[in-house]
Coordinates of C-alpha atoms and ligand atoms in Angstrom, one line a residue:
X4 CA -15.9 2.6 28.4
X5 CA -16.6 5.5 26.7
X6 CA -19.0 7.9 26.0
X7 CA -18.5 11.2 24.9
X8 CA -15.1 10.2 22.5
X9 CA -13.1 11.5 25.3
X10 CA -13.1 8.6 27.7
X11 CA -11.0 5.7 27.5
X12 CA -12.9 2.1 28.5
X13 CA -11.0 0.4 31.9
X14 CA -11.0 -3.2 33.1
X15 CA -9.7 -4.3 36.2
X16 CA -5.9 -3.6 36.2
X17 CA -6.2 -1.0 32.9
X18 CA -5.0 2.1 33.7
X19 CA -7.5 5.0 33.0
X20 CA -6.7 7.6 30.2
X21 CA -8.6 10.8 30.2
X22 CA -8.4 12.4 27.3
X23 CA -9.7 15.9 27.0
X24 CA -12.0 16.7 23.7
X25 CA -10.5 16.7 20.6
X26 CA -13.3 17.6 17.7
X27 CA -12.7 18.2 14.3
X28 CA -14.9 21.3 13.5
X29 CA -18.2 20.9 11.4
X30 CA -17.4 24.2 9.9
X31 CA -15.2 23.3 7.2
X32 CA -18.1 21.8 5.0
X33 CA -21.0 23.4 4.3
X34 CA -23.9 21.3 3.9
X35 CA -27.5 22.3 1.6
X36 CA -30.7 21.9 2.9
X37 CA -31.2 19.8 -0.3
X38 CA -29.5 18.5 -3.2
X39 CA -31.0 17.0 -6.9
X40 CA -29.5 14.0 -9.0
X41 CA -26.5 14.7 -10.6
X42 CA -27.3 14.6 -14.4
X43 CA -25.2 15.2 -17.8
X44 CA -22.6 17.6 -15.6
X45 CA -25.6 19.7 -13.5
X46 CA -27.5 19.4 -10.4
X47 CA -31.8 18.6 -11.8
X48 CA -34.6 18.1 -9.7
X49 CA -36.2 14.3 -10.1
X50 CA -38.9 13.5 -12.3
X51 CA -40.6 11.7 -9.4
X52 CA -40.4 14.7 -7.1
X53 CA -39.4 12.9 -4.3
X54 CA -37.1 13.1 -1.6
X55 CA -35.4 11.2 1.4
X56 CA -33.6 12.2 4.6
X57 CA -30.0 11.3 5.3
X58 CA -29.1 11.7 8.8
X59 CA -26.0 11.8 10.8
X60 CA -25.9 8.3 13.1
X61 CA -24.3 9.4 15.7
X62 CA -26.7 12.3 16.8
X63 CA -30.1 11.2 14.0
X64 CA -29.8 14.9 12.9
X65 CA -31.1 15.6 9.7
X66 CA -28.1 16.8 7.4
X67 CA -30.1 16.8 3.9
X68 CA -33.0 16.1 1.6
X69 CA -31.5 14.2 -1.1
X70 CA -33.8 13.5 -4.3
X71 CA -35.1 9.9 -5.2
X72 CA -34.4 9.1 -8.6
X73 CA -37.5 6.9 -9.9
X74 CA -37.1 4.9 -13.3
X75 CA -37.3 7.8 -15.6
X76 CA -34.7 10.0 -14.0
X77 CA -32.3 6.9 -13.9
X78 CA -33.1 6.6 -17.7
X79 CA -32.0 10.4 -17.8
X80 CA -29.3 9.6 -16.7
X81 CA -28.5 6.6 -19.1
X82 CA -29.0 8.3 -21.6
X83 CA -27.2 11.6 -20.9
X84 CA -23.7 8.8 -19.9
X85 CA -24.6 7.4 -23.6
X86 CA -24.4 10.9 -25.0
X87 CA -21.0 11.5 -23.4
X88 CA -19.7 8.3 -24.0
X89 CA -20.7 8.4 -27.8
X90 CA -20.0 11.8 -28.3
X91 CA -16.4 12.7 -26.3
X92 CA -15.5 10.0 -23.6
X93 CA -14.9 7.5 -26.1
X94 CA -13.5 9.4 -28.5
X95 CA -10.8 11.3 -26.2
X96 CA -7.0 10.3 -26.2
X97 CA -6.3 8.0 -23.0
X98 CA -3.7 10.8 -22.2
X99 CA -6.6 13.1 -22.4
X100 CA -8.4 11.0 -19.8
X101 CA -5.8 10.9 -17.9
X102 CA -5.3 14.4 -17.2
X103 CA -8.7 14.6 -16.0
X104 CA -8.2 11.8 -13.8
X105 CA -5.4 13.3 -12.1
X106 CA -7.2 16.5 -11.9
X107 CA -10.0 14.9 -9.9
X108 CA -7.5 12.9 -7.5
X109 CA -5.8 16.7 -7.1
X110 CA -9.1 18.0 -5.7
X111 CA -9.4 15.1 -3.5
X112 CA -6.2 16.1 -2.0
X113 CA -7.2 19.5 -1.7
X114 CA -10.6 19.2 -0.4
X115 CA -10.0 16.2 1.5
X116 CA -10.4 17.6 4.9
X117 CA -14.2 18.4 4.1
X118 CA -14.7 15.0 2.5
X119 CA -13.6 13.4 5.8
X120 CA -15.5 15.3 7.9
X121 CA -18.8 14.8 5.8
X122 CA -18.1 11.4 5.4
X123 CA -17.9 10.9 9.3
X124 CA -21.1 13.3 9.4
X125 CA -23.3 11.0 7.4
X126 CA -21.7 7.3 7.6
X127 CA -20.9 7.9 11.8
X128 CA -17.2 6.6 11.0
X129 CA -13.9 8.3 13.2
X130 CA -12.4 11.3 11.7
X131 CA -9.3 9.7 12.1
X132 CA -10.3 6.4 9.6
X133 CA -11.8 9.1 7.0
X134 CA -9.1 11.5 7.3
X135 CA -6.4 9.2 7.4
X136 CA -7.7 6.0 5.1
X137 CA -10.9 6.7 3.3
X138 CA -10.0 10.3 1.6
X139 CA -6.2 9.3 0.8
X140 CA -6.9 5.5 -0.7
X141 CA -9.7 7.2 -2.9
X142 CA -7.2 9.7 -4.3
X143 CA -4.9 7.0 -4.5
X144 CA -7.5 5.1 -6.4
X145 CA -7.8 8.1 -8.8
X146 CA -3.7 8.5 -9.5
X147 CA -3.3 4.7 -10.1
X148 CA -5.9 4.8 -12.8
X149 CA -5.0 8.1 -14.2
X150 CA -1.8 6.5 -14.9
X151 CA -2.9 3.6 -16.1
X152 CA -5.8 5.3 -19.0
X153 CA -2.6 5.9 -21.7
X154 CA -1.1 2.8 -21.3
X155 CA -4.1 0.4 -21.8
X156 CA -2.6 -1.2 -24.5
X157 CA 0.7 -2.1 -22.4
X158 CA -1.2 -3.8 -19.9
X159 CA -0.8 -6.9 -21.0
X160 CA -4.3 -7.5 -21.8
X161 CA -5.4 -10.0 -24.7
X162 CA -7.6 -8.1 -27.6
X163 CA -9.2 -9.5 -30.5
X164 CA -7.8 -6.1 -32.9
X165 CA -4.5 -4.8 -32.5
X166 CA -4.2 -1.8 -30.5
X167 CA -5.4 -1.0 -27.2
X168 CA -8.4 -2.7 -26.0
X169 CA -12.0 -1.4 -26.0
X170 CA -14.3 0.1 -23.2
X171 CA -17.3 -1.5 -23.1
X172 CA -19.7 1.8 -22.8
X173 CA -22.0 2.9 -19.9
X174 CA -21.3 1.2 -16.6
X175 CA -24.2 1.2 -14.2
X176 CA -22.7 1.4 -10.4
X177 CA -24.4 0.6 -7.1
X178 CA -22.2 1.1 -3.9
X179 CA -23.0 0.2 -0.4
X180 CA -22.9 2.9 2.7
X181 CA -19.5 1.3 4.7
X182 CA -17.2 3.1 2.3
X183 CA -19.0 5.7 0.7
X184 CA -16.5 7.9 -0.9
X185 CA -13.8 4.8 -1.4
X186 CA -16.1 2.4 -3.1
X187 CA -17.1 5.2 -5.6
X188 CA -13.6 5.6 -6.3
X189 CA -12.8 2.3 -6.9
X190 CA -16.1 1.8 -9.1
X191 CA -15.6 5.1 -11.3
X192 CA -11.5 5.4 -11.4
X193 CA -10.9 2.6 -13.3
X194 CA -14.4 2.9 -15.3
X195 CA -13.4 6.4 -16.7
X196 CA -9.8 5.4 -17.3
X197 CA -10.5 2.4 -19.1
X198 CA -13.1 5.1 -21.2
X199 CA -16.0 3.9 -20.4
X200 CA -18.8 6.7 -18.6
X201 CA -20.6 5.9 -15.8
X202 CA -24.0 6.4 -13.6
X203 CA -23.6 5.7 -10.2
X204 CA -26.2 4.8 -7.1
X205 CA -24.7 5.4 -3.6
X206 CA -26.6 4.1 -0.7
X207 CA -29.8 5.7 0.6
X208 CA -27.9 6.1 3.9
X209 CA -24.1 7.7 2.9
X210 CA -25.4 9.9 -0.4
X211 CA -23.4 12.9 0.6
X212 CA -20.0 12.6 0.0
X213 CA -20.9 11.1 -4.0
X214 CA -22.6 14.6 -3.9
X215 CA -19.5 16.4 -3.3
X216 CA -18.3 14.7 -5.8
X217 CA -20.4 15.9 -8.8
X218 CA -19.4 19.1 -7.5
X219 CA -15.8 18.0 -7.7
X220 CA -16.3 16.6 -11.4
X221 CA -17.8 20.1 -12.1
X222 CA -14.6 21.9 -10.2
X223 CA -12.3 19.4 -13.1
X224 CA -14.6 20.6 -15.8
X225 CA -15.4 17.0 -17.0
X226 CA -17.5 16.5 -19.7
X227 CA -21.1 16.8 -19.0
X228 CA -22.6 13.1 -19.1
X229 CA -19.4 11.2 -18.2
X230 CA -20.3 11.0 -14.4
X231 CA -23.8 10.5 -13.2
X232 CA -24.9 10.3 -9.9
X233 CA -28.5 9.1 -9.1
X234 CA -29.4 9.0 -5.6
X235 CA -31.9 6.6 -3.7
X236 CA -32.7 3.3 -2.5
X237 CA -33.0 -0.1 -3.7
X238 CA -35.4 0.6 -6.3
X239 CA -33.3 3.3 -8.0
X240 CA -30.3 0.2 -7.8
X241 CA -32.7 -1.7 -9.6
X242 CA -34.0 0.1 -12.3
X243 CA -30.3 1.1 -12.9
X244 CA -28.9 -2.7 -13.3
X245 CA -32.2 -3.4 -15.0
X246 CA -31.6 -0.5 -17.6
X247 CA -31.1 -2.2 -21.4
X248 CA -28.9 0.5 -22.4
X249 CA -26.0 -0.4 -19.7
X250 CA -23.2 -2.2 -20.7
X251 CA -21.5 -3.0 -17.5
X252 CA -22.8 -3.5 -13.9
X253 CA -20.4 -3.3 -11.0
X254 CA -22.0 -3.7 -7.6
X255 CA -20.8 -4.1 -3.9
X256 CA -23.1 -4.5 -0.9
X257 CA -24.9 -8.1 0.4
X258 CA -24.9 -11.2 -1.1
X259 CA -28.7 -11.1 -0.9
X260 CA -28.7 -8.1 -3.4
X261 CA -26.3 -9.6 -5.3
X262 CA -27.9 -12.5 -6.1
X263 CA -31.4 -10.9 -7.4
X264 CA -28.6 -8.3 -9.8
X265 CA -27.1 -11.6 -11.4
X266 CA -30.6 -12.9 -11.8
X267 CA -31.6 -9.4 -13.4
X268 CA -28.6 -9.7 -15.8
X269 CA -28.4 -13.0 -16.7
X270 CA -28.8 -13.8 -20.1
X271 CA -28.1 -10.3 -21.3
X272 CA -24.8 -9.0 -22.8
X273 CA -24.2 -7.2 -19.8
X274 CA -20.8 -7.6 -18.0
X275 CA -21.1 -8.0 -14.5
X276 CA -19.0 -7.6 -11.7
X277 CA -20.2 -8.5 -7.8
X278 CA -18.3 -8.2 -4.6
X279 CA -20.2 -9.6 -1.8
X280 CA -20.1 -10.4 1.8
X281 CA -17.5 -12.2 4.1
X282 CA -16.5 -14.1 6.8
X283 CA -12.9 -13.7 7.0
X284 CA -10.8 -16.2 9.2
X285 CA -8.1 -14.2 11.1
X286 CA -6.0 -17.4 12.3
X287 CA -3.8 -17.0 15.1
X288 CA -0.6 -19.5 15.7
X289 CA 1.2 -20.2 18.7
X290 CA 4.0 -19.0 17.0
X291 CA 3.2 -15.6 16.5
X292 CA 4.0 -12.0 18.1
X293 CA 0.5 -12.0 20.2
X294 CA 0.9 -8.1 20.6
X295 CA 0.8 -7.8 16.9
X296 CA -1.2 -10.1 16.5
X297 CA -4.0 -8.6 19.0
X298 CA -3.5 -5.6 17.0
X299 CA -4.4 -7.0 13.9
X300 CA -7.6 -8.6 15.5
X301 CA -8.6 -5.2 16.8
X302 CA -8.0 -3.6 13.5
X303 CA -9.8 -6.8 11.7
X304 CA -13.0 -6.1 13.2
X305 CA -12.6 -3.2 14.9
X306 CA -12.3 -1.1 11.8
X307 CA -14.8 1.1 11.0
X308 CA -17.3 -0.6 13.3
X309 CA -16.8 -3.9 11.7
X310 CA -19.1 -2.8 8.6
X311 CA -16.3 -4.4 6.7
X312 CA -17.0 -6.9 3.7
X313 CA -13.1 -8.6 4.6
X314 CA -13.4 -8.0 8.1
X315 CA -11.8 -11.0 10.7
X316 CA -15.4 -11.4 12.1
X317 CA -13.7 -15.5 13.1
X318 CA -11.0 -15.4 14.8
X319 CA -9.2 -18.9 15.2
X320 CA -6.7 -18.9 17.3
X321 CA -4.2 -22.2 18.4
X322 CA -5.4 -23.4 21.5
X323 CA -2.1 -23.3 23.1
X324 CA -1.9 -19.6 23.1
X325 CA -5.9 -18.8 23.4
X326 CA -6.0 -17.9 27.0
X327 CA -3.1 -15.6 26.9
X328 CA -4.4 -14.5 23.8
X329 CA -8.0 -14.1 24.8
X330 CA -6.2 -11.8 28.1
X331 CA -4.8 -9.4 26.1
X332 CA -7.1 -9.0 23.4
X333 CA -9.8 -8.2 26.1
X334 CA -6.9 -5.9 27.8
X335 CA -6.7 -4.0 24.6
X336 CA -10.3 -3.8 24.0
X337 CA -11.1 -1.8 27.3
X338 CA -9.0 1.0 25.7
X339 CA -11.0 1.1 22.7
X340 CA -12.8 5.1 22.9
X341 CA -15.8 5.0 21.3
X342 CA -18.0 8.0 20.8
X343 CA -18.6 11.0 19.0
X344 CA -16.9 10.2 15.3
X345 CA -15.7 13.5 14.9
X346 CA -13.6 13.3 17.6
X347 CA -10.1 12.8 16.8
X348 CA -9.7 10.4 19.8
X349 CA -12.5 8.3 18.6
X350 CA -11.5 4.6 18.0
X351 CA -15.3 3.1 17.1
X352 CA -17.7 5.4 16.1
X353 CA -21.5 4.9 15.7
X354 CA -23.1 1.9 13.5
X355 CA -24.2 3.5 10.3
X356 CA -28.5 3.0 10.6
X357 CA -31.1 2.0 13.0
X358 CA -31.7 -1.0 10.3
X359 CA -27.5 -2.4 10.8
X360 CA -28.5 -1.7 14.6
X361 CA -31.2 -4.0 14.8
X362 CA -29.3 -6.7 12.4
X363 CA -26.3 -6.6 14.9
X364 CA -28.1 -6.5 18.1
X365 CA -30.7 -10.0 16.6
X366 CA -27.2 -11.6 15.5
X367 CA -25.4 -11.1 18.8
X368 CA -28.5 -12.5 20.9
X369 CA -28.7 -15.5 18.7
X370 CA -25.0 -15.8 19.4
X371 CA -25.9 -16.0 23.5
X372 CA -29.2 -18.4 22.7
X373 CA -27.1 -20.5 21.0
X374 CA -24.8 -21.1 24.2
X375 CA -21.6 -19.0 23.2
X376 CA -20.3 -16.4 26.1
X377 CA -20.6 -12.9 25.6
X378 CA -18.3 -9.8 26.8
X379 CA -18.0 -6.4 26.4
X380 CA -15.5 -4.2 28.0
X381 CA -17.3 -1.7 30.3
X382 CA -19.2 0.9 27.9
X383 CA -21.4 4.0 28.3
X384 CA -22.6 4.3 24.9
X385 CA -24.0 8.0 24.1
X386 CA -27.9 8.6 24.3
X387 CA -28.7 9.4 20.7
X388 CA -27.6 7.7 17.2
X389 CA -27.3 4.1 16.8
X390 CA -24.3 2.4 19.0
X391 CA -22.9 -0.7 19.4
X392 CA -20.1 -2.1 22.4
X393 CA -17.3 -3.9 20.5
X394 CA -18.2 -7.4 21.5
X395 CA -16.4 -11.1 21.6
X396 CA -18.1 -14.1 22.0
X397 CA -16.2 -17.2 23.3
X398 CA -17.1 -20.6 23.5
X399 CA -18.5 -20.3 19.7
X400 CA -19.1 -23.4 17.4
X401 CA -18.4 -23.9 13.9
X402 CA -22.8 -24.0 13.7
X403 CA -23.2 -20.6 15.7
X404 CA -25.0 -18.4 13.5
X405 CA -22.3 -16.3 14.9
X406 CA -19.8 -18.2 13.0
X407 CA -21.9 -18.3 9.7
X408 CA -23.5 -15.4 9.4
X409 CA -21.9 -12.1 8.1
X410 CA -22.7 -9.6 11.2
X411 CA -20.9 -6.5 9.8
X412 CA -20.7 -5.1 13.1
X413 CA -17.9 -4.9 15.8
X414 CA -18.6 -8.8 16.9
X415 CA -15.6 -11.0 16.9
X416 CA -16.8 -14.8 17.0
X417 CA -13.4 -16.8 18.7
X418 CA -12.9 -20.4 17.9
X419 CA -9.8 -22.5 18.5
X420 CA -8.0 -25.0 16.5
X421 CA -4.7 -27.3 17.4
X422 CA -3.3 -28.6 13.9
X423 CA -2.4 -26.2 10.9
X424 CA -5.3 -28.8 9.4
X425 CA -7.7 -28.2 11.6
X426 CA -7.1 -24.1 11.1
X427 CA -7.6 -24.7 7.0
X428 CA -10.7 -26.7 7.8
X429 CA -12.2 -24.4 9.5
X430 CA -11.5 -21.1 8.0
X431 CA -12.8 -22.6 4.8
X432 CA -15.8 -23.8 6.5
X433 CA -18.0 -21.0 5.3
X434 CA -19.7 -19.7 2.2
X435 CA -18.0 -16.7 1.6
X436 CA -13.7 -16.8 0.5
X437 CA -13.3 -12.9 0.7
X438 CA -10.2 -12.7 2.8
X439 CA -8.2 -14.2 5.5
X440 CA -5.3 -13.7 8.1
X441 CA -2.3 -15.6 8.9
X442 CA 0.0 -14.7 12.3
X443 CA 2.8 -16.8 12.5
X444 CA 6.6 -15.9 12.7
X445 CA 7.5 -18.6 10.4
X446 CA 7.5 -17.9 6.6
X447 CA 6.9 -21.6 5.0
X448 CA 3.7 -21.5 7.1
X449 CA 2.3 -18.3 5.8
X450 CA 2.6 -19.9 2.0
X451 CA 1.1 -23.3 3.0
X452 CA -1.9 -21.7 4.7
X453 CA -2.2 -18.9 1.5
X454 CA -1.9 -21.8 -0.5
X455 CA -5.1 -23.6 0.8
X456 CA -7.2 -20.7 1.8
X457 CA -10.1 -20.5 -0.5
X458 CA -9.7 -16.8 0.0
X459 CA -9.4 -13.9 -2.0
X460 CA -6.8 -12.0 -0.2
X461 CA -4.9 -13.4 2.6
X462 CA -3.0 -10.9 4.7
X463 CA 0.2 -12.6 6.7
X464 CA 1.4 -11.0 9.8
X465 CA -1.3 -7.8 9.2
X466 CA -4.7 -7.2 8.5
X467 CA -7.3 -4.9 6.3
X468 CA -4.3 -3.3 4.1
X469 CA -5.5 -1.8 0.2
X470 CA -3.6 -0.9 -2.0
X471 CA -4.6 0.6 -5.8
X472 CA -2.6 -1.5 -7.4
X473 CA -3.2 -4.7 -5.4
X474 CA -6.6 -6.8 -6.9
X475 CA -9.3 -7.5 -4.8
X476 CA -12.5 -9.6 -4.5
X477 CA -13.6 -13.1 -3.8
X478 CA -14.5 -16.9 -4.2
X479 CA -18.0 -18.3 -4.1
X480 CA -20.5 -15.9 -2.0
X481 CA -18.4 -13.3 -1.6
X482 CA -19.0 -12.8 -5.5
X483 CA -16.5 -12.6 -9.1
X484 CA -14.5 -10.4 -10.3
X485 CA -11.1 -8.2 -9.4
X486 CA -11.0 -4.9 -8.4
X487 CA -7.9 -2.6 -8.3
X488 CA -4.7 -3.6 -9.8
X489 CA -4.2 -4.8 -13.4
X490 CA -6.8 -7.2 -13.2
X491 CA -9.2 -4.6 -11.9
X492 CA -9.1 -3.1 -15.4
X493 CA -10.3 -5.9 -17.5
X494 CA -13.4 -5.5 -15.8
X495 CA -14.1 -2.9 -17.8
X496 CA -12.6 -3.8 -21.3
X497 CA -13.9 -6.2 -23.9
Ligands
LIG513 P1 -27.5 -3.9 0.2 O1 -26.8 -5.0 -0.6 O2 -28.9 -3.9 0.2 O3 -27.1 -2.5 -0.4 C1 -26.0 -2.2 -1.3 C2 -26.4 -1.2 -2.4 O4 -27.4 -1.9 -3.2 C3 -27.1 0.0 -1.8 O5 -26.8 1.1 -2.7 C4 -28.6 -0.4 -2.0 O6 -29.5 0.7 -2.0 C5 -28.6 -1.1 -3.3 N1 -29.7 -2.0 -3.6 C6 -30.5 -2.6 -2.7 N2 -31.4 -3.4 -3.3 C7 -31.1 -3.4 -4.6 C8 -31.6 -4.1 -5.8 N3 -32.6 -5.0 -5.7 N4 -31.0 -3.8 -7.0 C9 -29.9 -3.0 -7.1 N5 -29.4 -2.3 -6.0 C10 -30.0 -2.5 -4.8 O7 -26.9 -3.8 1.6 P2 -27.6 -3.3 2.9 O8 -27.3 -1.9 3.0 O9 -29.1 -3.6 2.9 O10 -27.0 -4.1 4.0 C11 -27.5 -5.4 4.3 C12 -26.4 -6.3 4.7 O11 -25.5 -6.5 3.6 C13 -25.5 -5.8 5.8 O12 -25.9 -6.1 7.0 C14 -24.2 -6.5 5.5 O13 -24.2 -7.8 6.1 C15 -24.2 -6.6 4.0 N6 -23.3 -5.7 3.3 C16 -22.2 -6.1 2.8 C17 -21.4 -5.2 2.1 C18 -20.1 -5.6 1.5 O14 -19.3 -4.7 1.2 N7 -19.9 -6.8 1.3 C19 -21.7 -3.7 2.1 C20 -23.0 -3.4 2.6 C21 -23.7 -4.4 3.2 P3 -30.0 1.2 -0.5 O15 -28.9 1.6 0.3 O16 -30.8 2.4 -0.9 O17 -30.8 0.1 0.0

């Protein structure tokens, strides 16, 4: 149960923690009353002269004005990344590149204690996930590729001249609002290393922290034009992956989305890369080290509210064991402290819009229509902002829309299975092949299940790890493409 980020949930025989206020203070990042589009290295007002709100979702205070890029702005922008990329992007040594890549992923480091607490500001995430994952993986994201931009032609990579292989010119970017600051990083670090420039859309909801980072590409003194940032909503998207003069489209957000970009590009020369939705199986044997393993179901779904694209939203668990595991898991739930994100205590935070509200809260009633059981540990949820109890529904079938549907929320649909089989069956029984689990002490089991998974990444014995130099994306709907890792960079090579 929680409330105020200070209260620890209690069941039954759970113990009650108090735990006395621990906020991160606001101070340490000053925030504008409004910001413009980031354009050929300066800050410019929008041609359309219009604006948007971004709000915090844990309270729904207004934090900016941000400026809606319309068509022609976006083609400012286009333009001004051709200049740069034409001009001195293109042209520079990759050791050059390099040292501006490392310069940015030094800034990171150094202002990472404001980028965590206005990324918890504006996306309602814990301090404690944006401080201790979010900041540090994107500035790992930036020394991976900063390494890699003078070695391009050792990586291995086929090209049709000798040398090392090409960039492929102005990638157009479109991130979603669950990882603001991370996805940028993994869309522009290997974009700019690779020597390609870039103009990038964050999400209408999370525009903040891509704004502090303009200012940091200012702070590195990168060339005007190599970095672009155009904020605003799904219009702005499109008339960026519409735009003729962009060479490369990387997106992340819904499989809905994702689908209308491919139809926009198709038949074009553009390169496209698409990660998409999810619903990872997070399969449970009755072999495995159930307190482990009911940590890495709280941290598969748990994490950051659920609003992730690999989350464990299934979790299939042996039948043998699903009672005791079911126990525990629920035990471990009702210390969960959810509440105000910039409290260092905070487990869950808030869910990032009204809109992702509503889409979790239809989901989860569809789940109870449709006959599954429902629980909740205790919860006082605070008055204002957008919350959500982390929720488990038992008793789900492989038809639920529970079981089909991406939630990205903190929902956990539990199913049960009694033959290795029958757990392969059913974890591929979905659309999506983003990611999977495996918990199960015995080695030979982990590579039979990887072997069949039709899953992108399949984590054994631990859940939601990323590493830079580990590829990642997905099968069928959850989109094509790698990012991250060796493979990450041919994404943006010819
Ligand atoms: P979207 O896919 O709509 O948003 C992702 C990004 O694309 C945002 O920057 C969005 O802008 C932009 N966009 C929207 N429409 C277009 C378009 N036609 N052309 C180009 N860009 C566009 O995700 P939502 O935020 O609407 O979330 C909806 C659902 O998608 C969620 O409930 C969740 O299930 C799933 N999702 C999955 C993610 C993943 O990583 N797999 C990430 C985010 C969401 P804007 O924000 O302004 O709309």
């Amino acid at each position: 149960m929680v409330s105020t980020g200070s209260t620890t949930a209690s069941t039954g025989s759970t113990p009650m923690f108090e735990y006395a206020p621990a906020p991160e203070s606001r101070a340490v990042v000053d925030i504008a009353s409004s910001y413009g589009l980031f354009i050929d290295g300066e800050f410019t007002d929008p041609g359309s002269g219009r604006s948007f709100k971004t709000i915090s979702p844990a309270t729904e205070e207004v934090l900016a004005e941000v400026a809606e890029a319309d068509a022609r702005d976006v083609d400012r922008a286009v333009k001004a990344a051709r200049r740069a990329y034409s001009r001195t992007w293109s042209k520079m040594s990759g050791r050059d590149r390099g040292k501006y890549l490392f310069r940015i992923a030094r800034i990171i480091q150094e202002r990472s204690r404001e980028l965590a607490v206005l990324e918890s500001l504006d996306n309602g995430k814990p301090i404690k996930e944006s401080r201790d994952f979010d900041v540090p993986t994107a500035a790992a994201h930036f020394f991976y590729h900063a390494g890699w931009a003078d070695k391009l032609g050792y990586a291995g990579l086929s090209t049709a001249e000798p040398g090392a292989p090409k960039p492929l010119g102005v990638a157009g970017q479109v991130i979603p609002w669950n990882f603001p600051l991370l996805m940028l990083a993994w869309k522009i670090a290997p974009a700019l290393a690779c020597g390609n420039t870039v103009v990038l859309k964050p999400a209408e909801t999370t525009p903040l922290t891509a704004l502090w980072f303009a200012q940091i590409c200012q702070q590195a003194e990168l060339p005007p034009g190599v970095v672009n940032i155009v904020t605003g909503a799904g219009e702005t998207g499109q008339a960026l992956v519409g735009h003729d003069d962009v060479d490369k489209v990387a997106f992340t957000g819904s499989t809905e989305v994702g689908r209308q970009i491919a139809r926009t590009v198709a038949g074009s020369r553009k390169k496209v890369t698409l990660e998409l939705g999810g619903k990872a199986a997070n399969v449970v044997f009755d072999d495995a080290p159930v307190d482990q393993a009911v940590e890495g179901i709280v941290n598969g779904i748990f994490f950051n509210q659920g609003h992730v694209c690999c989350a464990g939203s299934r979790l299939l668990v042996q039948e043998s064991v699903a009672e005791e595991v079911l126990e525990r898991l629920k035990r471990r739930m009702a210390t969960l402290r959810i509440g105000d994100p910039l409290d260092k205590n905070t487990d869950v935070g808030a869910i990032n819009s009204a809109q992702q509200l509503a889409k979790i809260t239809e989901l989860s009633a569809a789940g109870e229509t449709e006959g599954a059981d429902r629980w909740s540990p205790p919860c006082r949820l605070p008055e204002h902002g957008f919350w959500f109890p982390p929720t488990l529904f038992t008793g789900v079938s492989q038809a639920h829309r529970i079981a089909r549907e991406e939630i990205f929320g903190p929902v956990l649909s539990v199913l049960t299975f009694r033959t290795p089989d029958e757990a392969v069956a059913k974890a591929n029984n979905t659309p999506y092949g983003l990611s999977a689990g495996v918990w199960t002490e015995k080695g030979s089991r982990i590579l039979w299940m990887a072997e069949r998974l039709r899953a992108g990444v399949v984590w054994a014995n631990t859940f939601n790890k990323f590493d830079p130099t580990s590829p990642f994306g997905g099968y069928k709907e959850s989109g094509y493409g790698r990012e991250g890792g060796r493979h990450g960079l041919e994404a943006y090579l010819q």
